[in-house]
Short mmCIF file of C-alpha atoms in Angstrom, two decimals:
data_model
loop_
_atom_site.label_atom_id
_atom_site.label_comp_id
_atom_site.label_asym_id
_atom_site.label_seq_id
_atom_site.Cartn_x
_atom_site.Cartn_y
_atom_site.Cartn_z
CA UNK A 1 6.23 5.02 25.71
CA UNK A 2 7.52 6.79 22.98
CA UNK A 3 3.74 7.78 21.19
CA UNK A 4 0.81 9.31 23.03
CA UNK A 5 -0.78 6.10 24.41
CA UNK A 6 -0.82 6.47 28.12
CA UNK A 7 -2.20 9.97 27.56
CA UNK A 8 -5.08 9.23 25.19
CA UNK A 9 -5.83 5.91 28.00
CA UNK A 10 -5.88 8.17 30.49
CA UNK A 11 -8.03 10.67 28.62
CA UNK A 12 -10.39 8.36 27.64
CA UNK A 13 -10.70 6.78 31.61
CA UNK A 14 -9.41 3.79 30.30
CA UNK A 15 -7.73 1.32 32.97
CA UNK A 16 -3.84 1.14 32.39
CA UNK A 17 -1.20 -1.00 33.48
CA UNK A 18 2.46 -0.84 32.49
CA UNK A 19 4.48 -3.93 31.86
CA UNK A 20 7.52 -3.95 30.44
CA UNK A 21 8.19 -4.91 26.98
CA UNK A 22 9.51 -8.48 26.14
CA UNK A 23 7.56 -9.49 23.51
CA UNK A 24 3.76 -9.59 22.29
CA UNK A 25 2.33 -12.89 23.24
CA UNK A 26 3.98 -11.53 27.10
CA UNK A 27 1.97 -8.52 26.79
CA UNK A 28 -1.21 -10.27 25.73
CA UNK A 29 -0.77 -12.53 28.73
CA UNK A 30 0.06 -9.87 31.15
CA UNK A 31 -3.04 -8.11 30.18
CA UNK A 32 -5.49 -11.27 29.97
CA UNK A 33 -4.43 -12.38 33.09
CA UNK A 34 -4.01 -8.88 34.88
CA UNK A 35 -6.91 -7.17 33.79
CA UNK A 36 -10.74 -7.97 34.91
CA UNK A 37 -12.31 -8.86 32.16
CA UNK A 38 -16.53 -8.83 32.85
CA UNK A 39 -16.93 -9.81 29.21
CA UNK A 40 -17.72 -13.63 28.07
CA UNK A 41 -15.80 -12.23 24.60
CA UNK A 42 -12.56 -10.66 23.89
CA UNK A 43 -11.51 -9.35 20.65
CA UNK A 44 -7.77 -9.06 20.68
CA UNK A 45 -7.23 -5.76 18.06
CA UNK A 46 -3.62 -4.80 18.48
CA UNK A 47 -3.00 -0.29 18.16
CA UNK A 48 -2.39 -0.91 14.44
CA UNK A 49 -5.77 -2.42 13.57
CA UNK A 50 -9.02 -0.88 12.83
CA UNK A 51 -12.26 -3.21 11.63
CA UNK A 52 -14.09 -2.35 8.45
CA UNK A 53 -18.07 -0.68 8.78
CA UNK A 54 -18.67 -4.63 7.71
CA UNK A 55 -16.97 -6.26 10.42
CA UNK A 56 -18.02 -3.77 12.90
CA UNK A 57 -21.50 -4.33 11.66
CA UNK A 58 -21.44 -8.20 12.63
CA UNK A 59 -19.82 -7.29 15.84
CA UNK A 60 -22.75 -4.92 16.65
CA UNK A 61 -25.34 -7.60 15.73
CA UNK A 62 -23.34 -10.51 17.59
CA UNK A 63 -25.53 -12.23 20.23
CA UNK A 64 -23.49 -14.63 22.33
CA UNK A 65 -26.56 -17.54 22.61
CA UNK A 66 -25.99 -17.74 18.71
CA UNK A 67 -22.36 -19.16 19.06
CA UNK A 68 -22.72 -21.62 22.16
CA UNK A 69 -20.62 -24.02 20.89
CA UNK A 70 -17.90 -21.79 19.32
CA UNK A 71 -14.77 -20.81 21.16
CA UNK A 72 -13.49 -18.65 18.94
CA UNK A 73 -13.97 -16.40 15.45
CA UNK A 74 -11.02 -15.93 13.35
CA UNK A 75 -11.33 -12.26 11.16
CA UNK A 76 -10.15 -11.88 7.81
CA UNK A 77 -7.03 -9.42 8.19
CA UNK A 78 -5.92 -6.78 4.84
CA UNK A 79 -2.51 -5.27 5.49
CA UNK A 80 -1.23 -2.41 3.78
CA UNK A 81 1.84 -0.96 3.00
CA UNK A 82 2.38 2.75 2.58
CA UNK A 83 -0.99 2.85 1.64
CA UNK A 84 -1.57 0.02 -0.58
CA UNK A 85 -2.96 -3.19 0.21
CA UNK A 86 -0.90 -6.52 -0.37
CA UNK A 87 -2.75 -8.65 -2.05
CA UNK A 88 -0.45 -11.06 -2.79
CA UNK A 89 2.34 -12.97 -1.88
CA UNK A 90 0.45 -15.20 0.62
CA UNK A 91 -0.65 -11.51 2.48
CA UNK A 92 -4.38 -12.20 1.61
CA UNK A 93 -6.32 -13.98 2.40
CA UNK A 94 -5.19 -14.42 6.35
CA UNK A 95 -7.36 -15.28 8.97
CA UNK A 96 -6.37 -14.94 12.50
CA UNK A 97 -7.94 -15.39 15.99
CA UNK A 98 -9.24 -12.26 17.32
CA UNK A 99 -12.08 -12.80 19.34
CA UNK A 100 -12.84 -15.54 21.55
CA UNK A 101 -14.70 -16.61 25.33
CA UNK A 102 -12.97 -14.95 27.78
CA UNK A 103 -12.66 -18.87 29.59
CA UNK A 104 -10.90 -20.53 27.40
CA UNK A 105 -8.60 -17.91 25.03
CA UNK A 106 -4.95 -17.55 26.15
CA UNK A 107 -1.45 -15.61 24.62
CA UNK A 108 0.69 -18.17 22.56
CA UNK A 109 3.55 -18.23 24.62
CA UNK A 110 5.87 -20.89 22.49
CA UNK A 111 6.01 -17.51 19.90
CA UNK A 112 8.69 -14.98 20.00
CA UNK A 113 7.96 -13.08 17.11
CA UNK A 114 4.24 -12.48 16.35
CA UNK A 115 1.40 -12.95 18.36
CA UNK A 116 -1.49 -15.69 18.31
CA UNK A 117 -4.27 -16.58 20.72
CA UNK A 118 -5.61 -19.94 21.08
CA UNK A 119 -8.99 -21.64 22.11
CA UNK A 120 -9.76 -24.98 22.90
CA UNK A 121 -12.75 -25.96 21.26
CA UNK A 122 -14.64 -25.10 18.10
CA UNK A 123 -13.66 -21.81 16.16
CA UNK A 124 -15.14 -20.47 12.95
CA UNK A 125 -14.12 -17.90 10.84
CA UNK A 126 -16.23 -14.81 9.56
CA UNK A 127 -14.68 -14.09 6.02
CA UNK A 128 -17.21 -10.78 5.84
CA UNK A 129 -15.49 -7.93 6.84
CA UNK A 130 -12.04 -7.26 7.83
CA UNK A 131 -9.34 -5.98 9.97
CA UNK A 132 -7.46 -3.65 8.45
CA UNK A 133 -3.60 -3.28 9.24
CA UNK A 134 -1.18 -0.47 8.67
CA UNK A 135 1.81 0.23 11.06
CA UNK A 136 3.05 3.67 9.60
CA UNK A 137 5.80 3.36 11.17
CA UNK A 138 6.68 1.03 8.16
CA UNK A 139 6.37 4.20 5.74
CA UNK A 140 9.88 4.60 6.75
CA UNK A 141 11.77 1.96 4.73
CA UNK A 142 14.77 1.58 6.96
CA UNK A 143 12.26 1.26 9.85
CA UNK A 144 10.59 -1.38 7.50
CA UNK A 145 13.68 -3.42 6.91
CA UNK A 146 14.81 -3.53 10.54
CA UNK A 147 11.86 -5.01 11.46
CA UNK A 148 11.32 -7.74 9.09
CA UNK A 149 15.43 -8.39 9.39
CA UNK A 150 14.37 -8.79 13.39
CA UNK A 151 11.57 -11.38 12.50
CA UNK A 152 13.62 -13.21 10.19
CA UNK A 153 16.01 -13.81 12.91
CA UNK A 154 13.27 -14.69 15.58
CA UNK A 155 11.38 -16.99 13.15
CA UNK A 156 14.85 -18.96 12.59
CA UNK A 157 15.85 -19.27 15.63
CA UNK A 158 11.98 -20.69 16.70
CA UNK A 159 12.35 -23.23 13.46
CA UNK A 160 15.81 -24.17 15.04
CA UNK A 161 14.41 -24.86 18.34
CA UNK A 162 11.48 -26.43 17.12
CA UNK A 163 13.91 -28.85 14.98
CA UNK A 164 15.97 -29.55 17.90
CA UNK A 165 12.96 -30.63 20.52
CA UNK A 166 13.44 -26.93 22.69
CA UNK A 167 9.88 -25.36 21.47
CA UNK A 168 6.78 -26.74 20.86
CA UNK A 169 4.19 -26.13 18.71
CA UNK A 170 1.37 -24.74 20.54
CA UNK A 171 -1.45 -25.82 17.52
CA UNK A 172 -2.04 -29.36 16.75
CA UNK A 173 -0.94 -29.65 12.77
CA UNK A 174 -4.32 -30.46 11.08
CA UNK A 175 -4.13 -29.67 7.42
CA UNK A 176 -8.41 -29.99 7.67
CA UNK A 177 -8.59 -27.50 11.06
CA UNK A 178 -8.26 -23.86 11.86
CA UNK A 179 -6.13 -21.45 9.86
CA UNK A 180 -3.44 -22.18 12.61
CA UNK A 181 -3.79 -25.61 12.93
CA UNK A 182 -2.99 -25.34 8.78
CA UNK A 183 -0.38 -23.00 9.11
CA UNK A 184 1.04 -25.82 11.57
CA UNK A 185 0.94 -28.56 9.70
CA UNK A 186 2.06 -26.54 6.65
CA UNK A 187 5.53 -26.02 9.17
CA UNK A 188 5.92 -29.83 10.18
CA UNK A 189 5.79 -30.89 6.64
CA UNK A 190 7.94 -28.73 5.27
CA UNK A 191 10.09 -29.21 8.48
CA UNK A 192 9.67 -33.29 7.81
CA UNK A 193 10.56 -32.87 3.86
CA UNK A 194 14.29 -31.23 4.73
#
């Protein structure tokens, strides 16, 4: 590891267990499936994400019995960029799925690029509070442009597959459901128009 994460883990007692690095939704399902998770909830914050007092508030006041039939809570997510939030550009609002039961949540594997968990089952979305989200390794530019070059490249060669029956698409495309199921059937329409 190139930062200080193993040590501050270690400092902090925290269990740690090395995998090696293909890709996100591989790391997320190495560590829900390796890990023994005593929780009924997991909220999925990746090193680059902090909550706001707001959303840390709700989580602090969050009784399981009041969500029995939920599965899953999507969190409104700000991301900045060398200190200033994007607001626009499709950056805001965006809701993803960062806590769910511990059952029933699982790594999106058919992803390359980015990361998503999915439920089965009823979700909701808390649009109080937020995650905030601000890799500073982006405040170098170069780093900046490497990256998003990289994702380009990933995300095209998923559409590709996707077009050509070799990936599937792990969210049913509902224009009416979740923010992914949206997101999904924003792809297969746009996918269906070309």
């Amino acid at each position: 590891m190139a930062d200080e994460t193993l040590a501050i883990a270690e400092k902090f007692k925290a269990e740690v267990k090395v995998n090696p690095f293909i890709n996100h939704p591989k790391q997320w399902d190495f560590a829900l499936k390796n890990f023994d998770i005593q929780t009924p909830w997991v909220i999925g914050l990746d090193a680059d994400q902090i909550v706001t007092p707001e959303l840390f508030l709700q989580l602090q006041n969050f009784r399981d019995a009041d969500f029995q039939n939920v599965n899953g809570i999507y969190f409104n997510r700000k991301n900045f960029f060398k200190g200033k939030w994007i607001k626009y550009g499709g950056y805001y609002p965006i809701y993803l799925l960062k806590m769910f039961r511990t059952s029933v949540g699982y790594s999106d594997l058919n992803e390359n690029m980015d990361h998503r968990f999915i439920v089965t089952g009823n979700t909701i979305i808390w649009k109080n509070g937020h995650i905030l989200e601000e890799n500073l390794k982006e405040n170098n530019i170069s780093f900046w442009i490497d990256k998003h070059n990289r994702y380009s490249d990933l995300i095209a060669e998923e559409e590709i597959e996707r077009l050509n029956n070799l990936r599937t698409q792990s969210n049913k495309a509902n224009f009416w459901g979740n923010p992914d199921e949206r997101n999904a059937w924003f792809i297969n329409n746009q996918n269906e128009s070309n």
